[in-house]
DNA sequence: GAATTCATGTAACTTGTTACATGATTTA
DNA sequence: TAAATCATGTAACAAGTTACATGAATTC
């Protein structure tokens, strides 16, 4: 459901093709909602059947034709009504495969866990770096679509991603410390 | 995929019915992986077809029969091999509907956003409270299954949940502050 | 008397992922 | 010459959600 809403919201800024939408997802929304191209195309189809979007074919020289989608009046209405109806529960389920492996960590060596945790922090640090870039893109994009007032809200959501990433790093570092202490103690007992 | 692995891992501690598994998910794993009962039953079926689990029917007085599942040798092997093979990317996609609404926050009033943010913090605070309970359950459960060494790893994953929840609250409070500043400024301009 | 707990599931549906297919143009 | 980019999608599958069905026992 939410992917369709996100698509409607993005199209309300400016008409786009499925391919364009994928770029926007990857360089901004990705932080809290990701989407595969195949899913975007499918949901654009569903939205069209519902009458929430319509498209115009834009021929291109030496490139495949573009289908440029825009939100219809009905779509605009549906999106606005979805947006204002916040669900009772604002905290959704989390799914994290890394945590499952840590949960069953007794089956792995503590050295292996430290190694994976370090790999984890490196990946999250990269993510954090990419967020800095997103911050720039946000400002430019807001100007591009002549909606400077959007920037404020986009930054709120980005801020959350940044804070979460920073917390992830702190957590992993804490884990590494505890794991190292653990196998130092165990070493003492053994030796 | 991961749900099946989580089920195998939990069953390796002690044989359980689908219903039992649901309880364990709800009061511990829920923090980073949730599951519907219907999905658990389905995946138990799939695991059985794969030969990774087997069950024994346990008749009960005045209650429906229990199907108590346990991990087979093959299942044990499959789980261990999954566990040791960490994927290249340790940071999975996030999906958060609340963030989508904030992202498109310019379509809502700042007062409404403050209201929802406050509701959000209250819900996360409740979650945090429930984590304290989980902490107790973890200790008891580790003893119950005679695996005191598990507690350490369970606490690592729980710690992450706690830190994430705390960060969410900080973020929302920061947002509320900024939103209030925003509409105070706008009030000044208007008045 | 109504709701919750225990215990099983099925069916229908929605959402997300992976692989495949096409084909020109541009960059390394 | 291989790959990435632009641009469309389809098909098959996996995973997750919601609604429905049964039925006794217990608690409010």
mmCIF file of C-alpha atoms in Angstrom, chain B residues 43-165:
data_model
loop_
_atom_site.group_PDB
_atom_site.id
_atom_site.type_symbol
_atom_site.label_atom_id
_atom_site.label_comp_id
_atom_site.label_asym_id
_atom_site.label_seq_id
_atom_site.Cartn_x
_atom_site.Cartn_y
_atom_site.Cartn_z
ATOM 1 C CA UNK B 43 6.514 -22.102 7.365
ATOM 2 C CA UNK B 44 6.395 -25.037 9.762
ATOM 3 C CA UNK B 45 4.708 -26.888 6.911
ATOM 4 C CA UNK B 46 7.430 -25.869 4.470
ATOM 5 C CA UNK B 47 10.159 -26.830 6.916
ATOM 6 C CA UNK B 48 8.535 -30.206 7.345
ATOM 7 C CA UNK B 49 8.385 -30.785 3.588
ATOM 8 C CA UNK B 50 12.068 -29.943 3.456
ATOM 9 C CA UNK B 51 12.715 -32.467 6.198
ATOM 10 C CA UNK B 52 14.123 -29.809 8.535
ATOM 11 C CA UNK B 53 11.571 -30.375 11.280
ATOM 12 C CA UNK B 54 9.360 -33.209 12.442
ATOM 13 C CA UNK B 55 6.474 -33.242 14.884
ATOM 14 C CA UNK B 56 4.790 -35.389 17.453
ATOM 15 C CA UNK B 57 1.135 -35.048 18.306
ATOM 16 C CA UNK B 58 0.538 -34.430 21.957
ATOM 17 C CA UNK B 59 -3.069 -35.032 23.039
ATOM 18 C CA UNK B 60 -4.440 -32.679 25.650
ATOM 19 C CA UNK B 61 -7.389 -32.928 27.952
ATOM 20 C CA UNK B 62 -10.185 -30.564 26.959
ATOM 21 C CA UNK B 63 -7.906 -28.710 24.513
ATOM 22 C CA UNK B 64 -7.027 -29.259 20.872
ATOM 23 C CA UNK B 65 -4.120 -31.589 20.234
ATOM 24 C CA UNK B 66 -0.658 -30.040 20.076
ATOM 25 C CA UNK B 67 1.791 -30.623 17.259
ATOM 26 C CA UNK B 68 5.139 -30.363 18.934
ATOM 27 C CA UNK B 69 7.872 -29.654 16.386
ATOM 28 C CA UNK B 70 11.555 -30.388 16.736
ATOM 29 C CA UNK B 71 14.564 -29.825 14.495
ATOM 30 C CA UNK B 72 15.919 -32.820 12.584
ATOM 31 C CA UNK B 73 19.602 -33.498 11.927
ATOM 32 C CA UNK B 74 19.210 -32.072 8.433
ATOM 33 C CA UNK B 75 17.477 -29.015 9.819
ATOM 34 C CA UNK B 76 20.230 -28.486 12.342
ATOM 35 C CA UNK B 77 22.793 -28.616 9.539
ATOM 36 C CA UNK B 78 20.863 -26.236 7.306
ATOM 37 C CA UNK B 79 20.456 -23.745 10.133
ATOM 38 C CA UNK B 80 24.105 -23.824 11.093
ATOM 39 C CA UNK B 81 25.210 -23.348 7.505
ATOM 40 C CA UNK B 82 22.813 -20.407 7.054
ATOM 41 C CA UNK B 83 24.026 -18.862 10.283
ATOM 42 C CA UNK B 84 27.697 -18.935 9.421
ATOM 43 C CA UNK B 85 27.160 -17.520 5.925
ATOM 44 C CA UNK B 86 26.718 -13.827 6.596
ATOM 45 C CA UNK B 87 25.503 -11.972 3.508
ATOM 46 C CA UNK B 88 27.756 -9.387 1.850
ATOM 47 C CA UNK B 89 25.470 -6.577 2.863
ATOM 48 C CA UNK B 90 24.628 -6.499 6.551
ATOM 49 C CA UNK B 91 22.327 -3.488 6.373
ATOM 50 C CA UNK B 92 18.927 -4.412 5.039
ATOM 51 C CA UNK B 93 16.200 -2.158 3.680
ATOM 52 C CA UNK B 94 14.070 -0.231 6.156
ATOM 53 C CA UNK B 95 10.375 0.443 5.687
ATOM 54 C CA UNK B 96 8.644 3.018 7.788
ATOM 55 C CA UNK B 97 5.226 4.355 6.976
ATOM 56 C CA UNK B 98 5.404 7.093 9.588
ATOM 57 C CA UNK B 99 8.371 8.597 7.775
ATOM 58 C CA UNK B 100 6.472 8.707 4.486
ATOM 59 C CA UNK B 101 3.838 10.865 6.108
ATOM 60 C CA UNK B 102 6.444 13.160 7.613
ATOM 61 C CA UNK B 103 8.189 13.371 4.249
ATOM 62 C CA UNK B 104 4.987 14.743 2.727
ATOM 63 C CA UNK B 105 4.390 16.833 5.844
ATOM 64 C CA UNK B 106 3.928 20.098 3.950
ATOM 65 C CA UNK B 107 0.432 18.893 3.119
ATOM 66 C CA UNK B 108 -0.473 18.701 6.800
ATOM 67 C CA UNK B 109 -0.598 21.437 9.406
ATOM 68 C CA UNK B 110 2.402 21.745 11.681
ATOM 69 C CA UNK B 111 0.059 21.424 14.657
ATOM 70 C CA UNK B 112 -1.161 18.071 13.349
ATOM 71 C CA UNK B 113 2.420 16.947 12.889
ATOM 72 C CA UNK B 114 3.290 17.915 16.460
ATOM 73 C CA UNK B 115 0.255 15.989 17.657
ATOM 74 C CA UNK B 116 1.300 12.868 15.734
ATOM 75 C CA UNK B 117 4.904 13.185 16.867
ATOM 76 C CA UNK B 118 3.761 13.317 20.465
ATOM 77 C CA UNK B 119 1.604 10.282 19.923
ATOM 78 C CA UNK B 120 4.624 8.619 18.371
ATOM 79 C CA UNK B 121 6.859 9.301 21.374
ATOM 80 C CA UNK B 122 4.221 7.902 23.709
ATOM 81 C CA UNK B 123 4.047 4.695 21.719
ATOM 82 C CA UNK B 124 7.807 4.316 21.594
ATOM 83 C CA UNK B 125 8.030 4.931 25.327
ATOM 84 C CA UNK B 126 5.599 2.072 25.868
ATOM 85 C CA UNK B 127 7.776 -0.108 23.691
ATOM 86 C CA UNK B 128 10.769 0.806 25.791
ATOM 87 C CA UNK B 129 8.868 -0.179 28.914
ATOM 88 C CA UNK B 130 8.034 -3.529 27.358
ATOM 89 C CA UNK B 131 11.724 -4.078 26.613
ATOM 90 C CA UNK B 132 12.460 -3.911 30.317
ATOM 91 C CA UNK B 133 10.088 -6.811 30.750
ATOM 92 C CA UNK B 134 11.727 -8.652 27.887
ATOM 93 C CA UNK B 135 15.013 -8.268 29.694
ATOM 94 C CA UNK B 136 13.614 -10.196 32.646
ATOM 95 C CA UNK B 137 12.030 -12.850 30.449
ATOM 96 C CA UNK B 138 15.354 -13.390 28.687
ATOM 97 C CA UNK B 139 17.109 -14.268 31.907
ATOM 98 C CA UNK B 140 14.364 -16.603 33.023
ATOM 99 C CA UNK B 141 14.084 -18.286 29.684
ATOM 100 C CA UNK B 142 17.814 -18.921 29.447
ATOM 101 C CA UNK B 143 17.666 -20.744 32.772
ATOM 102 C CA UNK B 144 14.519 -22.611 31.795
ATOM 103 C CA UNK B 145 16.188 -24.123 28.751
ATOM 104 C CA UNK B 146 19.459 -24.605 30.660
ATOM 105 C CA UNK B 147 21.417 -22.337 28.338
ATOM 106 C CA UNK B 148 22.698 -19.490 30.494
ATOM 107 C CA UNK B 149 25.336 -18.637 27.884
ATOM 108 C CA UNK B 150 22.624 -17.506 25.444
ATOM 109 C CA UNK B 151 21.632 -14.579 27.631
ATOM 110 C CA UNK B 152 24.670 -12.553 26.613
ATOM 111 C CA UNK B 153 23.756 -12.597 22.884
ATOM 112 C CA UNK B 154 20.057 -12.052 23.488
ATOM 113 C CA UNK B 155 20.908 -8.993 25.482
ATOM 114 C CA UNK B 156 23.040 -7.624 22.672
ATOM 115 C CA UNK B 157 20.068 -7.698 20.307
ATOM 116 C CA UNK B 158 17.736 -6.309 22.940
ATOM 117 C CA UNK B 159 20.204 -3.522 23.619
ATOM 118 C CA UNK B 160 19.954 -2.518 19.992
ATOM 119 C CA UNK B 161 16.198 -2.280 20.238
ATOM 120 C CA UNK B 162 16.459 -0.153 23.344
ATOM 121 C CA UNK B 163 19.013 2.193 21.809
ATOM 122 C CA UNK B 164 16.963 2.522 18.638
ATOM 123 C CA UNK B 165 13.823 3.311 20.592
#
